[in-house]
Amino acid sequence: AQSVTQLGSHVSVSEGALVLLRCNYSSSVPPYLFWYVQYPNQGLQLLLKYTSAATLVKGINGFEAEFKKSETSFHLTKPSAHMSDAAEYFCAVTSSNDYKLSFGAGTTVTVRA
Amino acid sequence: DAGVIQSPRHEVTEMGQEVTLRCKPISGHNSLFWYRQTMMRGLELLIYFNNNVPIDDSGMPEDRFSAKMPNASFSTLKIQPSEPRDSAVYFCASSRTAVDTQYFGPGTRLTVL
């Protein structure tokens, strides 16, 4: 079975500060990893995905994530937070031969002016 | 290209009534997923269709829930009779194949009084 754990259900950052959202995964096979963002009253939008190519993955809106097998982690970062980054972020895991996405509990990001 | 389309966006109904949620997947996608999102349980996969055929309905909570996909461009999720504990946001997602990236619709917020 595959699973992800998102550390911290809520993160508050100042505008312009680094955003760091933590995700650790558990998988018995090589994982495919995703970060989705959910803005209030909207669906989930794909930010980025890792599918066994480059370990540093760049996504939309200036976000990137690094796959670290030794640490079973896939943390999401953005160097400089913007007010528009306020949303809920979900990490998810699957594998190359599985249709099931296992989602983390989500991390809500608040950006302070 | 239009994304996944869901209707209605909001539904308020009374306990015991039948509720039908609708989804139009992205054209060319052969896999369709229904999810439920609640504060307590997060995102749960309810059912997965491949080429219009239900493959995995193990997440459907009980017999009150049913889902159909009569053709490649339309799916429904029906709850009959509805109960207050069914209140949640229901998402539809589609992917090009079963193991490709899933793209989510905007969701239907269901409130059962």
CSV table of C-alpha atoms in Angstrom, one decimal:
chain,number,residue,atom,x,y,z
A,1,ALA,CA,0.0,0.0,0.0
A,2,GLN,CA,1.1,3.5,-0.7
A,3,SER,CA,0.6,6.5,1.5
A,4,VAL,CA,1.8,10.1,2.1
A,5,THR,CA,2.1,12.1,5.2
A,6,GLN,CA,2.0,15.9,5.1
A,7,LEU,CA,3.7,17.4,8.1
A,8,GLY,CA,1.8,20.4,9.3
A,9,SER,CA,-1.8,21.0,8.6
A,10,HIS,CA,-1.3,24.7,8.5
A,11,VAL,CA,1.6,26.9,7.4
A,12,SER,CA,1.7,30.7,7.8
A,13,VAL,CA,4.3,32.7,5.9
A,14,SER,CA,5.0,36.4,5.2
A,15,GLU,CA,4.7,37.7,1.7
A,16,GLY,CA,8.1,37.3,0.1
A,17,ALA,CA,9.2,34.6,2.4
A,18,LEU,CA,10.1,31.0,1.6
A,19,VAL,CA,7.3,28.5,1.4
A,20,LEU,CA,8.2,25.0,2.4
A,21,LEU,CA,5.6,22.3,2.5
A,22,ARG,CA,6.7,18.8,3.7
A,23,CYS,CA,5.6,15.5,2.3
A,24,ASN,CA,6.9,12.0,3.1
A,25,TYR,CA,5.8,9.0,1.2
A,26,SER,CA,5.6,5.3,1.8
A,27,SER,CA,5.7,3.0,-1.2
A,28,SER,CA,7.0,-0.6,-1.9
A,29,VAL,CA,7.5,0.3,-5.6
A,30,PRO,CA,9.0,3.3,-7.3
A,31,PRO,CA,6.5,6.1,-6.7
A,32,TYR,CA,5.0,8.7,-8.9
A,33,LEU,CA,4.4,11.8,-6.8
A,34,PHE,CA,2.2,14.8,-7.2
A,35,TRP,CA,1.4,18.2,-5.7
A,36,TYR,CA,-2.0,19.6,-6.2
A,37,VAL,CA,-3.3,23.0,-5.1
A,38,GLN,CA,-6.9,23.8,-4.2
A,39,TYR,CA,-8.1,27.4,-4.0
A,40,PRO,CA,-11.2,28.1,-2.0
A,41,ASN,CA,-14.3,26.6,-3.6
A,42,GLN,CA,-12.4,25.2,-6.5
A,43,GLY,CA,-11.2,21.8,-7.7
A,44,LEU,CA,-7.7,20.5,-7.4
A,45,GLN,CA,-5.1,21.9,-9.9
A,46,LEU,CA,-1.9,20.0,-10.7
A,47,LEU,CA,1.2,22.0,-9.6
A,48,LEU,CA,3.8,19.5,-10.5
A,49,LYS,CA,4.6,15.8,-10.7
A,50,TYR,CA,7.5,13.4,-10.4
A,51,THR,CA,7.5,10.3,-12.6
A,52,SER,CA,11.1,9.0,-12.2
A,53,ALA,CA,12.9,11.5,-14.5
A,54,ALA,CA,14.7,14.5,-13.0
A,55,THR,CA,14.6,14.5,-9.2
A,56,LEU,CA,14.1,18.3,-9.1
A,57,VAL,CA,10.7,19.1,-10.6
A,58,LYS,CA,9.6,22.5,-11.6
A,59,GLY,CA,5.9,23.3,-11.6
A,60,ILE,CA,3.6,26.2,-12.2
A,61,ASN,CA,3.5,29.5,-10.3
A,62,GLY,CA,7.2,29.2,-9.3
A,63,PHE,CA,6.9,26.1,-7.2
A,64,GLU,CA,9.3,23.2,-7.3
A,65,ALA,CA,9.8,20.0,-5.5
A,66,GLU,CA,12.7,17.6,-5.0
A,67,PHE,CA,12.4,13.8,-4.9
A,68,LYS,CA,14.8,12.4,-2.3
A,69,LYS,CA,14.6,8.6,-2.2
A,70,SER,CA,16.9,8.3,0.8
A,71,GLU,CA,14.6,10.4,2.8
A,72,THR,CA,11.3,9.2,1.2
A,73,SER,CA,10.4,12.9,0.8
A,74,PHE,CA,9.0,15.1,-1.8
A,75,HIS,CA,8.9,18.6,-0.3
A,76,LEU,CA,7.4,21.5,-2.1
A,77,THR,CA,9.1,24.9,-2.1
A,78,LYS,CA,8.7,28.4,-3.5
A,79,PRO,CA,11.4,31.0,-2.8
A,80,SER,CA,9.1,34.0,-2.4
A,81,ALA,CA,5.4,33.7,-1.3
A,82,HIS,CA,2.7,35.8,-2.9
A,83,MET,CA,-0.7,36.6,-1.6
A,84,SER,CA,-2.2,34.5,-4.3
A,85,ASP,CA,-0.5,31.4,-3.0
A,86,ALA,CA,-3.0,31.2,-0.1
A,87,ALA,CA,-4.6,27.8,-0.7
A,88,GLU,CA,-4.6,24.2,0.4
A,89,TYR,CA,-1.9,22.0,-0.9
A,90,PHE,CA,-2.1,18.2,-1.3
A,91,CYS,CA,0.6,15.7,-1.9
A,92,ALA,CA,-0.3,12.4,-3.5
A,93,VAL,CA,1.4,9.2,-4.5
A,94,THR,CA,0.8,6.4,-6.9
A,95,SER,CA,3.0,4.2,-9.1
A,96,SER,CA,3.5,3.6,-12.8
A,97,ASN,CA,1.1,0.7,-12.9
A,98,ASP,CA,-1.6,1.9,-10.5
A,99,TYR,CA,-4.6,4.1,-11.0
A,100,LYS,CA,-5.1,4.9,-7.3
A,101,LEU,CA,-3.9,8.2,-6.0
A,102,SER,CA,-3.4,8.3,-2.3
A,103,PHE,CA,-3.7,11.8,-1.0
A,104,GLY,CA,-2.2,13.4,2.1
A,105,ALA,CA,-4.4,15.3,4.5
A,106,GLY,CA,-3.5,18.6,3.0
A,107,THR,CA,-1.6,21.7,4.2
A,108,THR,CA,-3.4,25.1,4.3
A,109,VAL,CA,-1.1,28.0,3.5
A,110,THR,CA,-1.8,31.5,4.8
A,111,VAL,CA,0.2,34.4,3.4
A,112,ARG,CA,0.6,37.5,5.7
A,113,ALA,CA,1.0,40.9,4.2
B,1,ASP,CA,-9.4,22.4,-24.3
B,2,ALA,CA,-12.2,22.5,-21.7
B,3,GLY,CA,-11.4,20.9,-18.4
B,4,VAL,CA,-13.6,18.4,-16.5
B,5,ILE,CA,-17.1,19.8,-16.1
B,6,GLN,CA,-19.3,19.1,-13.2
B,7,SER,CA,-22.9,20.1,-12.4
B,8,PRO,CA,-24.4,21.4,-10.3
B,9,ARG,CA,-21.7,23.3,-8.5
B,10,HIS,CA,-23.9,23.5,-5.4
B,11,GLU,CA,-26.8,21.3,-4.3
B,12,VAL,CA,-28.9,21.6,-1.2
B,13,THR,CA,-31.5,18.9,-0.5
B,14,GLU,CA,-33.4,17.4,2.3
B,15,MET,CA,-32.8,14.1,3.8
B,16,GLY,CA,-34.4,11.2,1.9
B,17,GLN,CA,-34.3,13.0,-1.5
B,18,GLU,CA,-32.5,11.6,-4.5
B,19,VAL,CA,-29.4,13.5,-5.6
B,20,THR,CA,-27.7,13.2,-9.0
B,21,LEU,CA,-24.3,14.7,-9.7
B,22,ARG,CA,-23.0,15.0,-13.2
B,23,CYS,CA,-19.6,14.9,-14.8
B,24,LYS,CA,-18.2,15.5,-18.3
B,25,PRO,CA,-14.6,14.3,-18.6
B,26,ILE,CA,-12.0,15.8,-20.8
B,27,SER,CA,-12.4,14.6,-24.4
B,28,GLY,CA,-10.1,11.7,-25.2
B,29,HIS,CA,-9.7,10.6,-21.6
B,30,ASN,CA,-10.6,7.0,-21.0
B,31,SER,CA,-10.5,6.9,-17.2
B,32,LEU,CA,-12.9,8.6,-14.9
B,33,PHE,CA,-12.8,8.9,-11.1
B,34,TRP,CA,-15.3,10.1,-8.5
B,35,TYR,CA,-13.9,11.4,-5.2
B,36,ARG,CA,-15.5,12.7,-2.0
B,37,GLN,CA,-13.8,15.3,0.1
B,38,THR,CA,-14.7,15.8,3.8
B,39,MET,CA,-13.0,17.5,6.7
B,40,MET,CA,-12.9,14.2,8.6
B,41,ARG,CA,-11.8,11.8,5.9
B,42,GLY,CA,-10.0,14.0,3.4
B,43,LEU,CA,-10.1,12.9,-0.3
B,44,GLU,CA,-11.5,9.4,-0.8
B,45,LEU,CA,-11.8,7.6,-4.1
B,46,LEU,CA,-15.4,6.4,-4.6
B,47,ILE,CA,-15.3,4.7,-7.9
B,48,TYR,CA,-13.1,4.3,-11.0
B,49,PHE,CA,-14.3,3.8,-14.6
B,50,ASN,CA,-12.1,2.7,-17.5
B,51,ASN,CA,-13.5,2.9,-21.0
B,52,ASN,CA,-17.0,3.4,-19.4
B,53,VAL,CA,-16.8,0.3,-17.4
B,54,PRO,CA,-16.7,0.4,-13.6
B,55,ILE,CA,-13.4,-1.2,-12.5
B,56,ASP,CA,-13.2,-0.4,-8.8
B,57,ASP,CA,-16.2,0.6,-6.7
B,58,SER,CA,-14.8,-0.5,-3.4
B,59,GLY,CA,-14.9,3.1,-2.1
B,60,MET,CA,-18.6,3.5,-2.6
B,61,PRO,CA,-19.9,3.9,1.0
B,62,GLU,CA,-23.1,1.8,0.7
B,63,ASP,CA,-25.9,0.8,-1.6
B,64,ARG,CA,-27.4,4.2,-1.5
B,65,PHE,CA,-24.7,5.3,-3.8
B,66,SER,CA,-24.5,4.3,-7.4
B,67,ALA,CA,-22.6,5.6,-10.4
B,68,LYS,CA,-23.0,5.1,-14.2
B,69,MET,CA,-21.0,6.0,-17.3
B,70,PRO,CA,-23.3,5.5,-20.3
B,71,ASN,CA,-20.8,6.9,-22.7
B,72,ALA,CA,-17.3,8.3,-22.9
B,73,SER,CA,-18.5,11.9,-22.3
B,74,PHE,CA,-20.8,11.6,-19.3
B,75,SER,CA,-21.0,10.1,-15.9
B,76,THR,CA,-23.4,10.4,-13.0
B,77,LEU,CA,-23.2,9.7,-9.3
B,78,LYS,CA,-26.5,9.2,-7.6
B,79,ILE,CA,-27.4,9.1,-3.9
B,80,GLN,CA,-30.8,7.7,-3.0
B,81,PRO,CA,-31.9,8.3,-0.4
B,82,SER,CA,-29.6,11.1,0.8
B,83,GLU,CA,-28.6,11.5,4.4
B,84,PRO,CA,-27.0,14.4,6.2
B,85,ARG,CA,-23.7,12.5,6.5
B,86,ASP,CA,-23.5,12.5,2.7
B,87,SER,CA,-22.8,16.3,2.9
B,88,ALA,CA,-19.4,16.8,1.3
B,89,VAL,CA,-17.7,18.1,-1.9
B,90,TYR,CA,-17.8,15.5,-4.7
B,91,PHE,CA,-15.1,15.7,-7.3
B,92,CYS,CA,-14.9,14.1,-10.7
B,93,ALA,CA,-11.5,13.6,-12.3
B,94,SER,CA,-10.4,12.2,-15.6
B,95,SER,CA,-7.1,11.0,-17.1
B,96,ARG,CA,-5.9,10.0,-20.5
B,97,THR,CA,-5.2,6.5,-19.4
B,98,ALA,CA,-5.6,4.8,-16.0
B,99,VAL,CA,-2.1,5.7,-14.9
B,100,ASP,CA,-1.8,9.2,-16.3
B,101,THR,CA,-2.2,12.4,-14.5
B,102,GLN,CA,-5.7,13.0,-13.1
B,103,TYR,CA,-7.4,16.3,-13.9
B,104,PHE,CA,-10.1,17.4,-11.5
B,105,GLY,CA,-13.3,19.2,-12.0
B,106,PRO,CA,-14.5,22.1,-9.8
B,107,GLY,CA,-16.5,19.9,-7.6
B,108,THR,CA,-20.1,19.8,-6.4
B,109,ARG,CA,-20.8,20.9,-2.9
B,110,LEU,CA,-23.6,18.8,-1.5
B,111,THR,CA,-25.5,19.8,1.6
B,112,VAL,CA,-28.2,17.4,2.9
B,113,LEU,CA,-30.4,18.9,5.5
